[in-house]
Short mmCIF file of C-alpha atoms and ligand atoms in Angstrom, two decimals:
data_model
loop_
_atom_site.label_atom_id
_atom_site.label_comp_id
_atom_site.label_asym_id
_atom_site.label_seq_id
_atom_site.Cartn_x
_atom_site.Cartn_y
_atom_site.Cartn_z
CA MET A 1 146.21 -118.30 93.28
CA SER A 2 143.45 -120.76 93.62
CA ASP A 3 145.36 -123.74 94.79
CA THR A 4 147.89 -123.49 97.54
CA ASN A 5 148.46 -127.13 97.94
CA PRO A 6 152.19 -127.55 97.37
CA THR A 7 151.76 -131.21 96.56
CA ASN A 8 150.17 -130.25 93.28
CA ALA A 9 153.22 -128.38 92.13
CA PRO A 10 154.88 -129.94 89.11
CA ILE A 11 157.49 -132.32 90.16
CA ARG A 12 160.75 -132.49 88.37
CA THR A 13 162.15 -135.93 88.24
CA ASP A 14 165.48 -135.25 86.69
CA ALA A 15 167.17 -135.25 90.11
CA PRO A 16 168.49 -138.65 90.98
CA VAL A 17 166.14 -140.54 93.19
CA VAL A 18 167.80 -143.83 93.04
CA PRO A 19 170.89 -143.77 95.27
CA THR A 20 174.05 -143.89 93.29
CA GLY A 21 176.59 -144.18 96.11
CA GLY A 22 176.23 -146.60 98.94
CA ASP A 23 172.84 -147.91 99.82
CA SER A 24 173.07 -147.05 103.44
CA VAL A 25 170.12 -145.34 105.04
CA GLN A 26 172.01 -142.07 105.06
CA ASP A 27 172.76 -142.24 101.39
CA LEU A 28 169.20 -143.00 100.57
CA HIS A 29 168.01 -140.03 102.60
CA ARG A 30 170.54 -137.74 101.04
CA ALA A 31 169.07 -138.42 97.70
CA HIS A 32 165.60 -137.57 98.92
CA MET A 33 166.87 -134.46 100.63
CA ALA A 34 168.44 -133.36 97.41
CA GLN A 35 165.21 -133.74 95.61
CA MET A 36 163.21 -131.96 98.26
CA ASN A 37 165.56 -129.01 98.07
CA ASP A 38 165.67 -129.06 94.37
CA PRO A 39 165.28 -125.48 93.22
CA VAL A 40 163.10 -126.32 90.30
CA MET A 41 160.69 -128.49 92.19
CA LEU A 42 159.38 -125.68 94.35
CA THR A 43 160.47 -122.14 93.84
CA ALA A 44 158.89 -119.23 95.52
CA ASP A 45 159.25 -116.92 92.56
CA GLY A 46 159.24 -119.40 89.73
CA VAL A 47 162.86 -118.57 88.80
CA ASP A 48 165.18 -121.45 88.48
CA ASP A 49 168.08 -120.01 90.41
CA THR A 50 170.08 -123.20 90.13
CA ALA A 51 173.32 -121.54 91.10
CA VAL A 52 172.36 -121.03 94.72
CA ASP A 53 170.92 -124.38 95.22
CA GLU A 54 172.96 -127.25 96.25
CA PRO A 55 171.51 -130.35 97.76
CA GLY A 56 170.84 -129.62 101.42
CA ALA A 57 171.47 -125.90 101.07
CA GLY A 58 169.15 -123.62 103.09
CA GLY A 59 168.72 -120.91 100.41
CA ALA A 60 165.65 -119.18 99.14
CA ASP A 61 164.31 -122.44 97.87
CA SER A 62 164.80 -124.41 101.03
CA VAL A 63 161.89 -126.20 102.59
CA GLN A 64 161.79 -123.57 105.28
CA SER A 65 161.59 -120.72 102.79
CA MET A 66 158.91 -122.48 100.90
CA HIS A 67 156.95 -122.91 104.09
CA ASP A 68 157.40 -119.30 104.89
CA VAL A 69 155.77 -118.48 101.61
CA LEU A 70 152.98 -120.92 102.20
CA MET A 71 152.39 -119.65 105.69
CA ARG A 72 152.18 -116.13 104.35
CA GLU A 73 149.55 -117.09 101.84
CA GLN A 74 146.40 -117.62 103.80
CA ALA A 75 143.48 -119.49 102.38
CA GLU A 76 141.27 -117.18 100.36
CA PRO A 77 137.85 -116.51 101.80
CA ARG A 78 135.19 -118.45 100.04
CA ASP A 79 131.55 -117.81 99.33
CA GLY A 80 129.03 -119.75 101.26
CA PHE A 81 126.12 -119.70 103.59
CA GLU A 82 127.85 -119.16 106.86
CA PRO A 83 125.50 -119.46 109.81
CA VAL A 84 124.61 -116.07 111.38
CA PRO A 85 126.67 -115.64 114.50
CA PHE A 86 124.55 -116.17 117.55
CA TRP A 87 125.37 -112.77 119.06
CA VAL A 88 124.22 -110.94 115.90
CA ALA A 89 120.88 -112.70 116.07
CA VAL A 90 120.54 -111.78 119.74
CA VAL A 91 121.37 -108.09 119.13
CA CYS A 92 118.98 -107.83 116.18
CA GLY A 93 116.22 -109.48 118.13
CA ALA A 94 116.76 -107.16 121.07
CA LEU A 95 116.70 -104.08 118.78
CA LEU A 96 113.48 -105.24 117.13
CA MET A 97 111.81 -105.75 120.49
CA TRP A 98 113.00 -102.39 121.75
CA GLY A 99 111.78 -100.65 118.57
CA GLY A 100 108.40 -102.30 118.83
CA PHE A 101 108.11 -101.35 122.46
CA TYR A 102 109.19 -97.76 121.71
CA VAL A 103 106.66 -97.27 118.90
CA GLY A 104 103.98 -98.95 120.94
CA SER A 105 104.48 -96.70 123.92
CA ASN A 106 105.10 -93.44 122.03
CA SER A 107 102.94 -93.58 118.90
CA ALA A 108 99.81 -92.25 120.59
CA ASP A 109 97.82 -94.30 118.10
CA PHE A 110 99.22 -92.04 115.34
CA ARG A 111 96.46 -89.55 115.97
CA ALA A 112 96.55 -86.42 113.81
CA ASP A 113 96.00 -84.09 116.72
CA VAL A 114 99.11 -85.49 118.35
CA TYR A 115 101.31 -85.27 115.30
CA ASP A 116 100.11 -81.95 113.90
CA GLU A 117 102.55 -79.20 114.72
CA PRO A 118 101.05 -76.90 117.28
CA ASN A 119 100.85 -73.34 116.09
CA PRO A 120 104.12 -71.87 117.34
CA VAL A 121 102.67 -68.39 117.47
CA ALA A 122 100.34 -68.27 120.41
CA THR A 123 96.92 -67.26 119.21
CA PRO A 124 96.21 -63.97 120.90
CA VAL A 125 93.27 -64.31 123.19
CA ALA A 126 90.53 -62.07 121.92
CA GLY A 127 90.31 -59.47 124.58
CA PRO A 128 87.45 -57.06 124.95
CA VAL A 129 87.45 -55.08 121.73
CA THR A 130 86.86 -51.47 122.50
CA ASP A 131 84.92 -49.54 119.91
CA PRO A 132 86.35 -46.28 118.71
CA ASP A 133 84.88 -43.27 120.41
CA PRO A 134 85.40 -40.26 118.14
CA GLN A 135 84.95 -36.89 119.83
CA THR A 136 85.00 -34.45 116.92
CA VAL A 137 82.28 -33.61 114.41
CA GLU A 138 84.73 -34.28 111.60
CA GLU A 139 85.51 -37.84 112.75
CA LEU A 140 81.89 -38.67 113.50
CA LYS A 141 80.79 -37.34 110.13
CA ALA A 142 83.39 -39.44 108.36
CA ILE A 143 82.20 -42.61 110.05
CA GLY A 144 78.54 -41.66 109.80
CA GLY A 145 78.74 -40.65 106.15
CA ARG A 146 79.76 -44.16 105.16
CA LYS A 147 77.02 -45.73 107.26
CA TYR A 148 74.42 -43.25 106.04
CA ASN A 149 75.10 -43.98 102.40
CA ALA A 150 75.15 -47.71 103.07
CA ILE A 151 71.91 -47.83 105.09
CA CYS A 152 69.86 -44.67 105.45
CA ALA A 153 70.26 -43.36 101.91
CA ALA A 154 68.21 -46.25 100.57
CA CYS A 155 65.17 -44.54 102.06
CA HIS A 156 66.16 -40.96 102.78
CA LEU A 157 68.28 -40.63 99.62
CA PRO A 158 71.90 -39.45 99.52
CA GLU A 159 70.68 -35.84 99.43
CA GLY A 160 68.54 -36.39 102.54
CA LEU A 161 65.36 -35.39 100.77
CA GLY A 162 63.41 -38.56 101.51
CA LYS A 163 60.90 -40.16 99.16
CA PRO A 164 57.54 -38.44 99.53
CA ALA A 165 56.06 -40.91 97.08
CA GLU A 166 56.91 -43.70 99.56
CA ASN A 167 55.99 -41.66 102.64
CA ILE A 168 59.62 -41.30 103.68
CA PRO A 169 60.19 -37.83 105.13
CA PRO A 170 63.25 -35.66 104.41
CA LEU A 171 66.21 -35.22 106.73
CA ASP A 172 67.62 -32.14 105.05
CA GLY A 173 66.09 -29.16 106.84
CA SER A 174 63.93 -31.40 109.05
CA ASN A 175 62.92 -29.87 112.35
CA TRP A 176 63.43 -33.35 113.92
CA VAL A 177 67.05 -33.43 112.76
CA THR A 178 68.06 -29.90 113.56
CA GLY A 179 65.30 -27.67 114.81
CA ASP A 180 62.50 -27.33 117.32
CA GLN A 181 61.84 -31.11 117.70
CA SER A 182 65.46 -32.17 117.58
CA SER A 183 67.21 -33.59 120.62
CA PRO A 184 70.02 -36.14 121.07
CA ALA A 185 67.77 -38.40 123.16
CA ARG A 186 64.94 -38.40 120.58
CA LEU A 187 67.21 -38.90 117.56
CA SER A 188 69.08 -41.71 119.28
CA ARG A 189 65.78 -43.52 119.86
CA ILE A 190 64.48 -42.99 116.31
CA VAL A 191 67.56 -44.69 114.87
CA LEU A 192 67.88 -47.31 117.65
CA TYR A 193 64.28 -48.46 117.73
CA GLY A 194 62.73 -47.15 114.54
CA LEU A 195 59.79 -44.82 114.14
CA LYS A 196 56.15 -45.44 113.37
CA GLY A 197 52.91 -43.51 113.47
CA ASN A 198 52.04 -39.99 112.59
CA ILE A 199 54.74 -37.38 112.60
CA GLU A 200 54.84 -33.80 111.43
CA VAL A 201 58.12 -33.01 109.70
CA LYS A 202 58.83 -29.48 108.65
CA SER A 203 61.53 -28.86 106.08
CA PRO A 204 62.09 -25.88 103.80
CA GLN A 205 63.07 -28.34 101.06
CA VAL A 206 59.92 -30.46 101.13
CA PRO A 207 56.49 -28.81 101.28
CA ARG A 208 54.73 -31.85 102.77
CA THR A 209 54.55 -31.98 106.59
CA ALA A 210 52.29 -34.89 107.53
CA TRP A 211 53.89 -38.35 107.51
CA GLY A 212 53.05 -41.67 109.10
CA ALA A 213 51.95 -44.05 106.36
CA ALA A 214 55.36 -45.76 106.41
CA ALA A 215 57.50 -46.92 109.30
CA MET A 216 61.24 -46.70 109.82
CA PRO A 217 62.96 -49.94 110.89
CA PRO A 218 65.16 -50.22 114.03
CA HIS A 219 68.95 -50.20 113.73
CA ALA A 220 69.95 -51.13 117.29
CA ASP A 221 71.40 -54.48 116.25
CA GLN A 222 72.88 -53.26 112.99
CA LEU A 223 74.80 -50.25 114.21
CA LYS A 224 77.08 -49.69 117.18
CA ASP A 225 76.72 -46.72 119.48
CA TYR A 226 79.56 -44.77 117.88
CA GLU A 227 78.18 -45.55 114.42
CA ILE A 228 74.73 -44.23 115.31
CA ALA A 229 76.39 -41.15 116.79
CA GLY A 230 78.30 -40.84 113.53
CA VAL A 231 75.24 -41.24 111.33
CA LEU A 232 73.27 -38.69 113.37
CA THR A 233 76.16 -36.23 113.39
CA TYR A 234 76.38 -36.71 109.64
CA VAL A 235 72.71 -35.95 108.93
CA ARG A 236 72.76 -33.06 111.40
CA ASN A 237 75.73 -31.47 109.64
CA SER A 238 75.13 -32.24 105.97
CA TRP A 239 73.31 -30.52 103.10
CA SER A 240 71.74 -27.40 104.54
CA ASN A 241 71.96 -28.73 108.12
CA LYS A 242 74.45 -27.20 110.54
CA ALA A 243 73.63 -28.43 114.05
CA ASP A 244 77.15 -28.66 115.48
CA PRO A 245 78.92 -25.35 114.90
CA ASP A 246 81.80 -26.31 117.16
CA ASP A 247 83.74 -29.19 115.66
CA LYS A 248 85.11 -30.04 119.11
CA LYS A 249 81.68 -30.31 120.72
CA PRO A 250 79.43 -32.71 118.84
CA ALA A 251 76.00 -32.87 120.52
CA ILE A 252 75.80 -36.61 119.92
CA THR A 253 78.63 -39.02 120.69
CA ALA A 254 78.74 -42.76 121.41
CA ALA A 255 78.04 -41.93 125.07
CA THR A 256 74.71 -40.31 124.07
CA VAL A 257 73.52 -43.40 122.20
CA ARG A 258 74.87 -45.72 124.88
CA ALA A 259 72.89 -43.84 127.55
CA ALA A 260 69.66 -44.11 125.52
CA ARG A 261 70.25 -47.81 124.92
CA ALA A 262 70.94 -48.40 128.60
CA LYS A 263 67.81 -46.51 129.62
CA ASP A 264 65.34 -48.17 127.25
CA GLY A 265 66.93 -51.55 126.62
CA LYS A 266 65.19 -53.58 123.94
CA ARG A 267 61.87 -52.14 122.92
CA ASP A 268 59.39 -51.44 120.13
CA SER A 269 59.56 -48.61 117.67
CA VAL A 270 58.93 -45.19 119.11
CA THR A 271 56.26 -42.74 117.97
CA ALA A 272 56.60 -39.01 117.57
CA ALA A 273 53.97 -38.50 120.26
CA GLU A 274 55.85 -40.68 122.75
CA LEU A 275 59.11 -38.92 122.05
CA GLN A 276 57.53 -35.54 122.63
CA GLU A 277 55.82 -36.69 125.78
CA LYS A 278 58.57 -38.73 127.48
CA PHE A 279 61.63 -36.88 126.29
CA PRO A 280 61.33 -33.13 126.49
CA LYS A 281 63.69 -31.28 124.21
CA ASP A 282 66.24 -30.69 126.96
CA TYR A 283 66.00 -34.23 128.34
CA ALA A 284 69.25 -36.16 128.60
CA ASP A 285 69.61 -39.83 129.54
CA PRO A 286 71.67 -40.64 132.65
CA PRO A 287 75.21 -41.47 131.55
CA ALA A 288 75.77 -45.18 131.11
CA PRO A 289 79.14 -46.80 131.85
CA LYS A 290 81.08 -48.27 128.94
CA LYS A 291 80.69 -52.00 128.62
C1 LIG B 301 63.40 -48.51 105.28
C2 LIG B 301 63.44 -47.08 105.08
C3 LIG B 301 64.19 -46.24 106.07
C4 LIG B 301 65.47 -46.36 106.45
C5 LIG B 301 66.49 -47.40 106.02
C6 LIG B 301 65.71 -45.27 107.34
N1 LIG B 301 64.61 -44.56 107.53
FE1 LIG B 301 64.45 -42.91 108.68
N2 LIG B 301 62.49 -42.85 108.30
C7 LIG B 301 61.80 -43.68 107.48
C8 LIG B 301 60.39 -43.38 107.56
C9 LIG B 301 59.30 -44.09 106.76
C10 LIG B 301 60.26 -42.38 108.47
C11 LIG B 301 58.96 -41.77 108.95
C12 LIG B 301 58.29 -42.73 109.94
C13 LIG B 301 56.93 -42.29 110.32
O1 LIG B 301 56.24 -41.70 109.46
O2 LIG B 301 56.54 -42.53 111.48
C14 LIG B 301 61.60 -42.04 108.92
C15 LIG B 301 61.90 -41.06 109.80
C16 LIG B 301 63.16 -40.65 110.17
C17 LIG B 301 63.48 -39.51 111.00
C18 LIG B 301 62.52 -38.57 111.67
C19 LIG B 301 61.74 -37.80 110.67
C20 LIG B 301 62.60 -36.90 109.80
O3 LIG B 301 62.39 -36.97 108.58
O4 LIG B 301 63.41 -36.14 110.31
C21 LIG B 301 64.82 -39.47 111.09
C22 LIG B 301 65.65 -38.45 111.87
C23 LIG B 301 65.34 -40.59 110.35
N3 LIG B 301 64.31 -41.26 109.78
C24 LIG B 301 66.69 -40.87 110.24
C25 LIG B 301 67.15 -42.02 109.65
C26 LIG B 301 68.53 -42.42 109.69
C27 LIG B 301 69.68 -41.63 110.32
C28 LIG B 301 68.61 -43.61 109.07
C29 LIG B 301 69.80 -44.49 108.90
C30 LIG B 301 70.38 -45.04 110.08
C31 LIG B 301 67.27 -43.92 108.63
N4 LIG B 301 66.43 -42.95 108.98
C32 LIG B 301 66.97 -45.06 107.91
C33 LIG B 301 62.36 -44.67 106.69
C34 LIG B 301 63.65 -45.11 106.78
#
């Protein structure tokens, strides 16, 4: 229904408009009333229910009924550019200002270090890492065997026979490894600080005894105390060597090397003569506390 204006409804003109009776005011009005209440002129449902309708009757097609219908039918909403209600503009403006203020005061300049998720798992603070301190020949040999083959074997060979052609003496059967010149304090220093100068090495496996044309490098920075103890225990108990008969009582442990390190600190390579002079065979360094 696009047009609710009742005045546009088709008008039937077959009802008498011209007064037929008297021409008094009342008669003239009666005729108009009859037409206004004519059922065909305005029907709510479009049905010409003529039977009910008599001039002046207040039936379904009466003026009042027709008005009821019209009142019920509200004007349809129409498209258009309605002005934005003032309160909507105010609320939107306030929200925009609040949002701007919120971002401005909480964005922290959008810095990555602010927005990156912190690691939820607390990084464990690296505490003092304690080195292992093996106390059996078996454990020390296991550690030392790996280190020996990685470092010492390059010169002394995996079989501990040395390289006479390169003036590298043997360890297998050496009297400095297990024998009359062997001591924990001397061996610790040879590996810690290296060895240079003339040395007489006696070994049943290698006929040559005089060495000194080559020098052995220090390993103090490369190997930890327990690793040097391991490497020495390994060479002292490998091949034909058997220096530690009691597996529970290795002659050299990390404490031995630690004591030598603490006594001598950083220093040059040792010589065989110095070892013999300063460190008699039964010499032992004063125990050094663990760091
Ligand atoms: C770069 C070669 C080289 C490496 C690596 C090396 N040595 Fe030596 N080593 C020598 C030389 C050369 C001598 C003899 C030095 C001299 O004549 O004064 C020697 C001497 C020794 C001696 C005393 C002499 C003997 O034959 O008994 C021992 C013990 C020893 N080395 C053990 C080791 C151990 C254990 C390692 C591994 C941690 C090692 N060496 C790594 C070259 C090396």
